[in-house]
CSV table of C-alpha atoms and ligand atoms in Angstrom, one decimal:
chain,number,residue,atom,x,y,z
A,74,MET,CA,-42.9,165.2,116.4
A,75,ARG,CA,-40.8,166.1,119.5
A,76,ASN,CA,-39.0,169.4,119.3
A,77,ALA,CA,-35.5,168.6,120.6
A,78,LEU,CA,-34.5,172.1,121.7
A,79,ALA,CA,-35.1,171.1,125.3
A,80,ASP,CA,-32.4,168.4,125.2
A,81,ARG,CA,-29.4,170.6,124.8
A,82,ASP,CA,-25.8,169.5,125.6
A,83,GLU,CA,-26.7,165.9,125.2
A,84,THR,CA,-25.3,163.0,123.2
A,85,GLN,CA,-28.1,160.9,121.7
A,86,THR,CA,-28.2,157.9,119.5
A,87,VAL,CA,-30.7,157.5,116.7
A,88,ASP,CA,-31.1,154.9,113.9
A,89,VAL,CA,-31.6,157.4,111.1
A,90,ALA,CA,-30.6,161.1,111.0
A,91,ILE,CA,-32.0,163.1,108.1
A,92,ILE,CA,-30.0,166.4,107.5
A,93,GLY,CA,-32.3,168.8,105.8
A,94,GLY,CA,-36.1,169.0,106.1
A,95,GLY,CA,-36.7,170.5,102.6
A,96,LEU,CA,-38.9,168.8,100.0
A,97,VAL,CA,-36.8,165.6,99.9
A,98,GLY,CA,-35.8,165.3,103.6
A,99,ALA,CA,-39.3,165.9,104.8
A,100,SER,CA,-40.8,163.5,102.2
A,101,LEU,CA,-38.3,160.8,103.3
A,102,ALA,CA,-39.1,161.4,107.0
A,103,LEU,CA,-42.8,160.9,106.3
A,104,ALA,CA,-42.2,157.8,104.3
A,105,LEU,CA,-40.4,156.3,107.3
A,106,ALA,CA,-43.5,156.6,109.5
A,107,PRO,CA,-44.5,152.9,109.2
A,108,LEU,CA,-41.0,151.9,110.2
A,109,ILE,CA,-41.1,154.1,113.3
A,110,GLU,CA,-44.1,152.1,114.4
A,111,ARG,CA,-43.1,148.6,113.2
A,112,PHE,CA,-39.4,148.6,114.2
A,113,ASP,CA,-39.4,151.3,116.9
A,114,LEU,CA,-37.0,153.1,114.6
A,115,LYS,CA,-35.5,156.3,116.1
A,116,VAL,CA,-35.5,159.0,113.5
A,117,ALA,CA,-34.2,162.6,113.8
A,118,VAL,CA,-34.7,165.4,111.2
A,119,ILE,CA,-32.4,168.4,111.5
A,120,GLU,CA,-33.5,171.5,109.5
A,121,ALA,CA,-31.5,174.8,109.6
A,122,ALA,CA,-34.2,177.2,108.4
A,123,ALA,CA,-37.0,178.3,110.8
A,124,LEU,CA,-40.5,177.3,110.0
A,125,ASP,CA,-43.5,179.0,111.7
A,126,GLY,CA,-45.9,176.2,111.0
A,127,SER,CA,-48.4,178.2,109.1
A,128,ASP,CA,-46.7,179.8,106.1
A,129,THR,CA,-43.2,178.4,105.2
A,130,ARG,CA,-42.6,180.5,102.2
A,131,SER,CA,-40.4,183.2,103.6
A,132,TYR,CA,-38.1,180.9,105.5
A,133,GLN,CA,-37.5,177.8,103.5
A,134,PRO,CA,-35.6,177.5,100.2
A,135,SER,CA,-37.5,174.3,99.2
A,136,PHE,CA,-40.9,175.9,99.8
A,137,ASP,CA,-40.7,179.2,97.9
A,138,GLU,CA,-42.9,180.6,95.1
A,139,ARG,CA,-42.2,177.8,92.7
A,140,ALA,CA,-44.6,175.1,91.7
A,141,SER,CA,-43.3,171.6,90.9
A,142,ALA,CA,-44.6,169.2,88.2
A,143,ILE,CA,-45.3,166.0,90.1
A,144,ALA,CA,-45.3,162.8,88.1
A,145,TYR,CA,-48.2,160.4,88.5
A,146,GLY,CA,-45.8,158.0,90.2
A,147,SER,CA,-45.0,160.7,92.8
A,148,ARG,CA,-48.7,161.2,93.4
A,149,ARG,CA,-48.9,157.5,94.3
A,150,HIS,CA,-46.1,157.9,96.8
A,151,PHE,CA,-48.0,160.8,98.4
A,152,GLU,CA,-51.2,158.7,98.4
A,153,ALA,CA,-49.3,155.9,100.3
A,154,MET,CA,-48.1,158.5,102.8
A,155,GLY,CA,-51.8,159.6,103.4
A,156,ILE,CA,-51.3,163.2,102.3
A,157,TRP,CA,-52.5,163.2,98.7
A,158,SER,CA,-56.1,164.2,99.4
A,159,GLN,CA,-54.9,167.3,101.2
A,160,LEU,CA,-52.3,168.1,98.5
A,161,ALA,CA,-54.9,167.7,95.8
A,162,GLU,CA,-56.9,170.7,97.2
A,163,ARG,CA,-54.4,173.0,95.6
A,164,ALA,CA,-52.9,170.8,92.8
A,165,GLY,CA,-53.3,171.4,89.1
A,166,ASN,CA,-54.0,168.3,87.0
A,167,ILE,CA,-52.0,167.6,83.9
A,168,HIS,CA,-54.2,165.7,81.4
A,169,HIS,CA,-52.2,166.4,78.3
A,170,ILE,CA,-48.7,167.6,77.4
A,171,HIS,CA,-48.0,169.6,74.3
A,172,ILE,CA,-44.4,169.7,73.1
A,173,SER,CA,-43.4,172.0,70.3
A,174,GLN,CA,-40.5,173.9,68.8
A,175,ARG,CA,-41.0,177.5,67.6
A,176,GLY,CA,-40.6,177.9,63.8
A,177,HIS,CA,-40.8,174.1,63.2
A,178,LEU,CA,-43.7,171.9,62.3
A,179,GLY,CA,-43.3,168.8,64.5
A,180,THR,CA,-45.2,168.8,67.7
A,181,THR,CA,-46.1,165.9,70.0
A,182,ARG,CA,-49.0,165.5,72.3
A,183,LEU,CA,-49.0,163.1,75.3
A,184,SER,CA,-52.4,162.3,76.8
A,185,ARG,CA,-53.7,160.6,79.9
A,186,ASP,CA,-55.8,158.5,77.5
A,187,ASP,CA,-52.6,157.0,76.1
A,188,VAL,CA,-51.9,155.4,79.5
A,189,HIS,CA,-55.5,155.0,80.8
A,190,LEU,CA,-55.0,156.9,84.0
A,191,PRO,CA,-56.8,159.9,85.5
A,192,ALA,CA,-53.8,162.3,85.0
A,193,LEU,CA,-50.3,162.3,83.6
A,194,GLY,CA,-49.2,164.3,86.6
A,195,HIS,CA,-50.0,167.3,88.8
A,196,VAL,CA,-48.6,170.7,89.6
A,197,LEU,CA,-48.1,171.6,93.2
A,198,PRO,CA,-47.2,174.9,94.7
A,199,ASN,CA,-44.0,174.2,96.7
A,200,ALA,CA,-45.2,176.3,99.6
A,201,TRP,CA,-48.3,174.1,99.9
A,202,LEU,CA,-46.4,170.9,99.6
A,203,GLY,CA,-44.1,172.1,102.4
A,204,ARG,CA,-46.9,173.0,104.7
A,205,VAL,CA,-48.7,169.7,104.2
A,206,LEU,CA,-45.5,167.7,104.8
A,207,HIS,CA,-44.6,169.6,107.9
A,208,GLU,CA,-48.1,169.4,109.4
A,209,ARG,CA,-48.1,165.7,109.0
A,210,LEU,CA,-44.5,165.3,110.3
A,211,ALA,CA,-45.7,167.1,113.5
A,212,THR,CA,-48.0,164.1,114.2
A,213,LEU,CA,-45.1,161.5,114.1
A,214,SER,CA,-43.0,160.3,116.9
A,215,LEU,CA,-39.6,161.5,115.7
A,216,GLN,CA,-37.0,164.1,116.8
A,217,TRP,CA,-37.4,167.4,115.1
A,218,HIS,CA,-34.5,169.7,115.5
A,219,CYS,CA,-35.5,173.1,113.9
A,220,PRO,CA,-34.1,175.7,113.5
A,221,THR,CA,-30.9,173.8,114.0
A,222,ARG,CA,-27.9,173.4,111.7
A,223,VAL,CA,-25.5,170.4,111.6
A,224,ASP,CA,-22.1,172.0,111.8
A,225,ARG,CA,-19.9,168.9,111.7
A,226,ILE,CA,-20.2,165.4,110.4
A,227,GLU,CA,-17.6,162.8,111.3
A,228,PRO,CA,-17.4,159.1,110.5
A,229,GLN,CA,-17.1,156.8,113.4
A,230,PRO,CA,-17.4,153.0,113.8
A,231,GLY,CA,-21.0,152.0,113.0
A,232,GLY,CA,-22.1,155.4,111.7
A,233,HIS,CA,-21.5,159.1,111.9
A,234,GLN,CA,-21.4,161.6,114.6
A,235,LEU,CA,-23.3,164.9,114.0
A,236,THR,CA,-22.6,168.1,115.9
A,237,LEU,CA,-25.6,170.4,115.9
A,238,ASP,CA,-25.4,174.1,116.6
A,239,SER,CA,-27.8,173.6,119.5
A,240,GLY,CA,-25.0,171.8,121.4
A,241,ILE,CA,-26.6,168.4,120.8
A,242,VAL,CA,-24.4,165.6,119.5
A,243,LEU,CA,-26.2,162.8,117.5
A,244,ASN,CA,-24.7,159.4,116.8
A,245,ALA,CA,-26.6,157.9,113.8
A,246,GLY,CA,-26.4,154.4,112.2
A,247,LEU,CA,-27.7,155.8,108.9
A,248,THR,CA,-27.2,159.5,108.0
A,249,VAL,CA,-29.1,161.0,105.0
A,250,LEU,CA,-27.6,164.1,103.5
A,251,ALA,CA,-30.7,166.0,102.1
A,252,ASP,CA,-29.1,169.4,102.7
A,253,GLY,CA,-29.5,170.8,99.2
A,254,GLY,CA,-27.0,171.8,96.5
A,255,ARG,CA,-24.6,173.8,98.6
A,256,SER,CA,-23.9,171.1,101.1
A,257,PRO,CA,-20.7,172.0,103.0
A,258,LEU,CA,-21.1,168.7,104.9
A,259,LYS,CA,-20.4,166.7,101.7
A,260,GLN,CA,-17.1,168.7,101.5
A,261,GLN,CA,-16.3,167.8,105.2
A,262,LEU,CA,-16.6,164.1,104.1
A,263,GLY,CA,-14.4,164.7,101.1
A,264,ILE,CA,-17.2,164.0,98.6
A,265,GLU,CA,-16.7,166.1,95.5
A,266,THR,CA,-19.4,167.2,93.1
A,267,ASP,CA,-19.2,167.7,89.3
A,268,VAL,CA,-21.1,170.8,88.3
A,269,HIS,CA,-22.0,172.1,84.9
A,270,HIS,CA,-23.4,175.6,84.6
A,271,PHE,CA,-25.8,176.0,81.7
A,272,GLY,CA,-25.2,179.7,81.5
A,273,GLN,CA,-29.0,180.1,81.7
A,274,HIS,CA,-31.4,181.5,84.3
A,275,ALA,CA,-35.0,180.1,84.8
A,276,LEU,CA,-37.5,182.9,85.3
A,277,ILE,CA,-40.5,181.6,87.4
A,278,ALA,CA,-43.9,183.3,87.7
A,279,ASN,CA,-47.6,182.5,87.8
A,280,VAL,CA,-49.7,183.9,85.0
A,281,GLU,CA,-53.4,184.1,84.3
A,282,THR,CA,-54.6,183.0,80.9
A,283,GLY,CA,-57.6,184.2,78.9
A,284,ARG,CA,-58.8,180.7,78.2
A,285,ASP,CA,-59.1,177.7,80.5
A,286,HIS,CA,-56.0,175.5,80.2
A,287,GLN,CA,-58.2,172.4,80.4
A,288,GLY,CA,-55.4,170.4,81.9
A,289,TRP,CA,-52.8,171.1,79.2
A,290,ALA,CA,-49.1,171.5,80.0
A,291,PHE,CA,-46.9,173.1,77.4
A,292,GLU,CA,-43.2,172.6,76.7
A,293,ARG,CA,-42.0,174.9,74.0
A,294,PHE,CA,-38.4,175.0,72.7
A,295,THR,CA,-37.2,178.3,71.2
A,296,PRO,CA,-33.7,179.2,70.0
A,297,GLU,CA,-33.3,181.4,73.1
A,298,GLY,CA,-34.2,178.6,75.5
A,299,PRO,CA,-37.1,176.3,76.6
A,300,MET,CA,-40.2,177.5,78.3
A,301,ALA,CA,-42.9,175.6,80.1
A,302,LEU,CA,-46.4,176.5,81.2
A,303,LEU,CA,-47.9,174.1,83.7
A,304,PRO,CA,-51.6,174.1,84.7
A,305,LEU,CA,-52.4,175.3,88.2
A,306,THR,CA,-56.0,175.7,89.4
A,307,SER,CA,-58.6,177.4,87.2
A,308,ARG,CA,-56.9,179.8,84.7
A,309,ARG,CA,-53.6,180.1,86.5
A,310,MET,CA,-50.4,178.6,85.1
A,311,ALA,CA,-46.9,178.3,86.3
A,312,LEU,CA,-44.4,179.7,83.9
A,313,ILE,CA,-40.8,178.5,83.7
A,314,TRP,CA,-38.9,180.5,81.1
A,315,THR,CA,-35.3,179.8,80.5
A,316,ARG,CA,-33.1,182.5,78.9
A,317,GLU,CA,-29.5,183.6,79.0
A,318,PRO,CA,-28.8,185.5,82.3
A,319,GLU,CA,-28.8,189.0,80.8
A,320,ALA,CA,-32.1,188.4,78.9
A,321,ALA,CA,-33.7,186.8,81.9
A,322,GLU,CA,-32.7,189.7,84.2
A,323,GLN,CA,-34.2,192.1,81.6
A,324,LEU,CA,-37.4,190.1,81.5
A,325,ALA,CA,-37.5,190.1,85.3
A,326,ARG,CA,-37.2,194.0,85.4
A,327,MET,CA,-39.8,194.7,82.7
A,328,ALA,CA,-43.1,196.2,83.6
A,329,PRO,CA,-45.9,193.5,83.7
A,330,SER,CA,-47.7,194.5,80.5
A,331,PRO,CA,-44.6,194.5,78.1
A,332,PHE,CA,-43.6,191.3,79.8
A,333,LEU,CA,-46.9,189.6,79.1
A,334,HIS,CA,-46.8,191.0,75.5
A,335,THR,CA,-43.3,189.4,75.0
A,336,LEU,CA,-44.5,186.1,76.5
A,337,GLN,CA,-47.5,186.2,74.1
A,338,GLN,CA,-45.2,186.7,71.1
A,339,GLN,CA,-43.1,183.8,72.1
A,340,PHE,CA,-45.9,181.4,73.1
A,341,GLY,CA,-48.7,182.3,70.7
A,342,ASP,CA,-52.5,182.4,71.3
A,343,ARG,CA,-53.3,178.9,72.3
A,344,LEU,CA,-54.3,180.0,75.8
A,345,GLY,CA,-55.9,183.3,74.8
A,346,ARG,CA,-54.4,186.6,76.0
A,347,PHE,CA,-52.1,186.4,79.0
A,348,ARG,CA,-53.5,188.6,81.8
A,349,LYS,CA,-52.2,188.9,85.3
A,350,LEU,CA,-48.6,188.3,86.3
A,351,GLY,CA,-47.4,187.1,89.8
A,352,THR,CA,-44.0,187.6,91.4
A,353,ARG,CA,-41.1,186.9,89.2
A,354,GLN,CA,-38.0,185.0,90.5
A,355,LEU,CA,-34.8,184.0,88.8
A,356,TYR,CA,-32.8,180.8,89.3
A,357,PRO,CA,-29.3,180.3,87.8
A,358,LEU,CA,-29.3,176.8,86.3
A,359,SER,CA,-26.8,174.1,86.6
A,360,THR,CA,-26.6,170.4,86.6
A,361,ALA,CA,-24.6,168.7,89.4
A,362,ARG,CA,-23.8,165.2,90.5
A,363,ALA,CA,-22.0,164.1,93.6
A,364,ARG,CA,-19.2,161.7,92.8
A,365,GLU,CA,-20.3,159.4,95.5
A,366,GLN,CA,-24.0,158.9,96.0
A,367,SER,CA,-23.7,156.6,99.1
A,368,ARG,CA,-21.2,155.1,101.5
A,369,PRO,CA,-21.6,152.7,104.3
A,370,HIS,CA,-23.9,154.5,106.8
A,371,LEU,CA,-24.5,157.4,104.4
A,372,ALA,CA,-27.0,158.1,101.7
A,373,ILE,CA,-27.1,161.3,99.7
A,374,LEU,CA,-30.5,162.4,98.3
A,375,GLY,CA,-32.1,165.3,96.4
A,376,ASN,CA,-30.1,168.3,95.3
A,377,ALA,CA,-27.2,167.2,97.4
A,378,ALA,CA,-26.9,164.1,95.2
A,379,HIS,CA,-28.0,165.5,91.8
A,380,ALA,CA,-29.4,168.7,90.3
A,381,LEU,CA,-31.1,168.7,86.9
A,382,HIS,CA,-32.2,171.3,84.4
A,383,PRO,CA,-35.9,172.0,85.3
A,384,VAL,CA,-37.0,171.7,81.7
A,385,ALA,CA,-38.1,168.1,82.1
A,386,GLY,CA,-39.5,168.7,85.6
A,387,GLN,CA,-37.7,165.6,86.9
A,388,GLY,CA,-35.4,166.7,89.8
A,389,PHE,CA,-37.8,166.3,92.7
A,390,ASN,CA,-39.5,163.3,91.1
A,391,LEU,CA,-36.2,161.5,90.7
A,392,ALA,CA,-35.2,162.4,94.3
A,393,LEU,CA,-38.5,161.2,95.7
A,394,ARG,CA,-38.1,157.8,93.9
A,395,GLY,CA,-34.6,157.7,95.5
A,396,ALA,CA,-36.1,158.3,98.9
A,397,MET,CA,-38.6,155.6,98.4
A,398,THR,CA,-35.9,153.2,97.3
A,399,LEU,CA,-34.0,154.0,100.5
A,400,ARG,CA,-37.1,153.4,102.6
A,401,ASP,CA,-37.7,150.0,100.9
A,402,THR,CA,-34.1,148.9,101.2
A,403,LEU,CA,-34.1,149.9,104.9
A,404,THR,CA,-37.4,148.0,105.5
A,405,ASP,CA,-36.0,144.8,104.0
A,406,HIS,CA,-32.8,145.0,106.1
A,407,LEU,CA,-34.7,145.8,109.3
A,408,ALA,CA,-37.1,142.9,108.7
A,409,GLU,CA,-34.0,140.6,108.5
A,410,GLY,CA,-32.8,142.0,111.9
A,411,LYS,CA,-29.9,143.9,110.4
A,412,ALA,CA,-28.7,147.3,111.5
A,413,PRO,CA,-29.5,150.4,109.4
A,414,GLY,CA,-26.8,151.7,107.1
A,415,SER,CA,-24.6,148.6,106.9
A,416,ALA,CA,-22.2,148.3,103.9
A,417,ALA,CA,-24.4,145.6,102.5
A,418,MET,CA,-27.6,147.7,102.8
A,419,MET,CA,-26.0,150.7,101.2
A,420,ARG,CA,-24.7,148.5,98.3
A,421,GLU,CA,-28.2,147.2,97.8
A,422,PHE,CA,-29.6,150.7,97.9
A,423,GLU,CA,-27.2,151.8,95.2
A,424,ARG,CA,-28.0,148.8,93.1
A,425,ARG,CA,-31.7,149.5,93.2
A,426,ARG,CA,-31.5,153.2,92.7
A,427,GLY,CA,-28.6,153.5,90.2
A,428,ALA,CA,-30.5,152.6,87.0
A,429,ASP,CA,-33.2,155.2,87.4
A,430,ARG,CA,-30.8,158.0,88.2
A,431,ASP,CA,-28.3,157.0,85.4
A,432,LEU,CA,-31.2,157.0,82.9
A,433,ILE,CA,-33.0,160.2,83.9
A,434,MET,CA,-29.9,162.5,84.4
A,435,PRO,CA,-28.4,162.2,80.9
A,436,ALA,CA,-31.9,162.1,79.4
A,437,SER,CA,-32.8,165.5,81.0
A,438,ASN,CA,-29.5,167.0,80.0
A,439,SER,CA,-29.6,165.8,76.4
A,440,LEU,CA,-33.1,167.2,76.1
A,441,VAL,CA,-31.6,170.6,76.9
A,442,THR,CA,-28.5,170.4,74.7
A,443,LEU,CA,-30.5,168.9,71.8
A,444,PHE,CA,-32.7,171.9,71.6
A,445,GLU,CA,-29.8,174.4,72.4
A,446,HIS,CA,-27.8,173.8,69.3
A,447,GLN,CA,-28.4,175.9,66.2
A,448,TRP,CA,-26.9,173.8,63.5
A,449,PRO,CA,-28.6,174.2,60.1
A,450,GLY,CA,-31.1,171.4,59.5
A,451,LEU,CA,-31.1,170.1,63.1
A,452,GLY,CA,-34.3,172.0,63.8
A,453,HIS,CA,-36.1,170.0,61.1
A,454,LEU,CA,-34.6,166.7,62.4
A,455,ARG,CA,-35.8,167.6,65.9
A,456,GLY,CA,-39.2,168.4,64.4
A,457,ALA,CA,-39.2,165.1,62.6
A,458,GLY,CA,-38.3,163.4,65.9
A,459,LEU,CA,-41.3,165.0,67.6
A,460,ALA,CA,-43.6,164.1,64.7
A,461,GLY,CA,-42.2,160.5,64.8
A,462,LEU,CA,-43.1,160.3,68.4
A,463,GLU,CA,-46.6,161.5,67.5
A,464,VAL,CA,-47.3,158.7,65.1
A,465,SER,CA,-45.5,155.9,67.0
A,466,ALA,CA,-48.0,154.8,69.7
A,467,PRO,CA,-45.8,152.3,71.6
A,468,LEU,CA,-42.8,154.7,71.7
A,469,LYS,CA,-45.1,157.5,72.9
A,470,ARG,CA,-46.6,155.3,75.6
A,471,LEU,CA,-43.1,154.4,76.7
A,472,VAL,CA,-42.0,158.1,76.9
A,473,THR,CA,-45.2,159.0,78.7
A,474,ARG,CA,-44.9,156.3,81.3
A,475,ARG,CA,-41.3,157.2,81.9
A,476,ALA,CA,-42.2,160.9,82.2
A,477,MET,CA,-44.9,159.9,84.7
A,478,GLY,CA,-42.3,158.2,87.0
A,479,LEU,CA,-44.1,154.9,86.8
A,480,PHE,CA,-41.0,152.7,86.8
A,481,HIS,CA,-40.3,152.7,90.5
A,482,ARG,CA,-39.9,149.1,91.5
A,483,ARG,CA,-39.3,147.4,94.8
A,484,GLY,CA,-35.9,145.7,94.3
B,55,FAD,C1,-36.6,176.6,88.8
B,55,FAD,C2,-36.8,175.2,89.2
B,55,FAD,C3,-37.9,174.5,88.9
B,55,FAD,C4,-38.1,173.2,89.3
B,55,FAD,N1,-39.2,172.5,88.9
B,55,FAD,C5,-39.3,171.2,89.2
B,55,FAD,C6,-40.4,170.4,88.8
B,55,FAD,O1,-41.3,170.9,88.1
B,55,FAD,N2,-40.5,169.1,89.1
B,55,FAD,C7,-39.4,168.5,89.8
B,55,FAD,O2,-39.5,167.3,90.0
B,55,FAD,N3,-38.4,169.2,90.2
B,55,FAD,C8,-38.3,170.5,89.9
B,55,FAD,N4,-37.2,171.2,90.4
B,55,FAD,C9,-36.2,170.5,91.2
B,55,FAD,C10,-36.6,170.6,92.7
B,55,FAD,O3,-36.9,171.9,93.1
B,55,FAD,C11,-35.5,170.1,93.6
B,55,FAD,O4,-35.2,168.7,93.2
B,55,FAD,C12,-35.8,170.1,95.0
B,55,FAD,O5,-36.1,171.4,95.5
B,55,FAD,C13,-34.6,169.5,95.9
B,55,FAD,O6,-35.0,169.6,97.2
B,55,FAD,P1,-34.0,169.2,98.4
B,55,FAD,O7,-34.8,169.0,99.6
B,55,FAD,O8,-33.0,168.2,97.9
B,55,FAD,O9,-33.1,170.5,98.6
B,55,FAD,P2,-33.4,172.0,99.2
B,55,FAD,O10,-34.7,172.4,98.7
B,55,FAD,O11,-32.2,172.9,98.9
B,55,FAD,O12,-33.5,171.7,100.7
B,55,FAD,C14,-32.4,171.5,101.5
B,55,FAD,C15,-32.7,171.8,103.0
B,55,FAD,O13,-31.6,171.5,103.9
B,55,FAD,C16,-31.5,172.5,104.8
B,55,FAD,N5,-30.1,172.5,105.2
B,55,FAD,C17,-29.0,172.8,104.5
B,55,FAD,N6,-27.8,172.7,105.2
B,55,FAD,C18,-28.2,172.2,106.4
B,55,FAD,C19,-27.5,171.9,107.6
B,55,FAD,N7,-26.1,171.9,107.6
B,55,FAD,N8,-28.2,171.5,108.7
B,55,FAD,C20,-29.5,171.4,108.7
B,55,FAD,N9,-30.3,171.7,107.6
B,55,FAD,C21,-29.6,172.1,106.5
B,55,FAD,C22,-31.9,173.8,104.1
B,55,FAD,O14,-32.4,174.8,105.0
B,55,FAD,C23,-33.1,173.3,103.2
B,55,FAD,O15,-34.3,173.3,103.9
B,55,FAD,C24,-37.0,172.5,90.0
B,55,FAD,C25,-35.9,173.3,90.3
B,55,FAD,C26,-35.7,174.6,89.9
B,55,FAD,C27,-34.5,175.3,90.3
């Protein structure tokens, strides 16, 4: 990785410019490594936030205290990038998923045995994922502009021109916007985003449990909002607790012991007594979707393209599949001697990616709204739905494989 700070006041040309070195931009850059070698592809990554190389947590929005549920399909992508064995050092393993609804009978259990794989998925601390990604990026032959912000993006024949706050101007054949949910660059291009605020906050914290979680992840729907407990290493679990903003803020302010007591009341005793509590953080929740997901010479990925409710843990997994589809489409076009980012390439990218995104986005949202509504009788219907899933083996296998992100196909 060549730090481009030395090359100020220059105009440079690259094949691919990735704006944003967060979870999605950094993963894409790493996935492009074989293309850098095979096609002598010139890649630049521009990341606004400073990274010190050892501990990214205090600098980088992607790599904060959160942990992400990584589907088994995402693990395979990280294996292909050659970083899974390092990531696995701090990954929790999801062997079973327990989905329940407070006050109703139906529950469903998904298990790795249903799909004959070593795990349904994993739980990775974001800070660890960021550190491993950036360490590996440092070994690649690409331009790394950091801390550097892209101030302007302008279309030009054959691509876009990017003006960096370092004084460098980049001309790129394919530009990837992976600059997160607040992307002002999308606005500069006139791309609007539809946003729906859920009126909920997610409270995130790590908790220690009295009993070993034995690889169980729990999704529990309550009238006040869904909660998830995801297995980290040993007896630690990552809590994602969704509540209305005022209630969430109250929970965030509570002293640790009444907080753990309230959690215990909501969750029950399956994991023994909750003990230690880590730092609590709040995230206002919304779902968003850019009205255009690609244009000639432009791909939009990650939160810049779509944000989902975290209840189904699909946001990053979906974005990673989008990044892999972009890599595959680019590979095919380069192999045919075509330039990166052409209108034909971007149409093909959209054709390959659209079905996955158009299935996962509404499915995640309807999961939230289904459990949000309080109509009489609906709770029992939902319970029956969960129970139905429990007895229908083929349906369960289908849901499990979809949740594991095992539907990424090349083309
Ligand atoms: C509470 C919560 C829990 C979640 N849990 C899960 C989960 O379990 N599983 C899952 O799959 N997903 C989960 N998600 C979703 C997941 O976190 C997101 O999909 C992911 O963080 C998106 O990453 P990103 O790289 O697109 O955006 P970001 O993380 O926002 O990164 C964007 C990057 O771009 C940089 N940038 C911005 N503007 C510029 C500019 N002009 N120039 C240069 N750089 C710029 C920023 O500094 C930043 O580093 C969760 C989300 C939330 C809120």
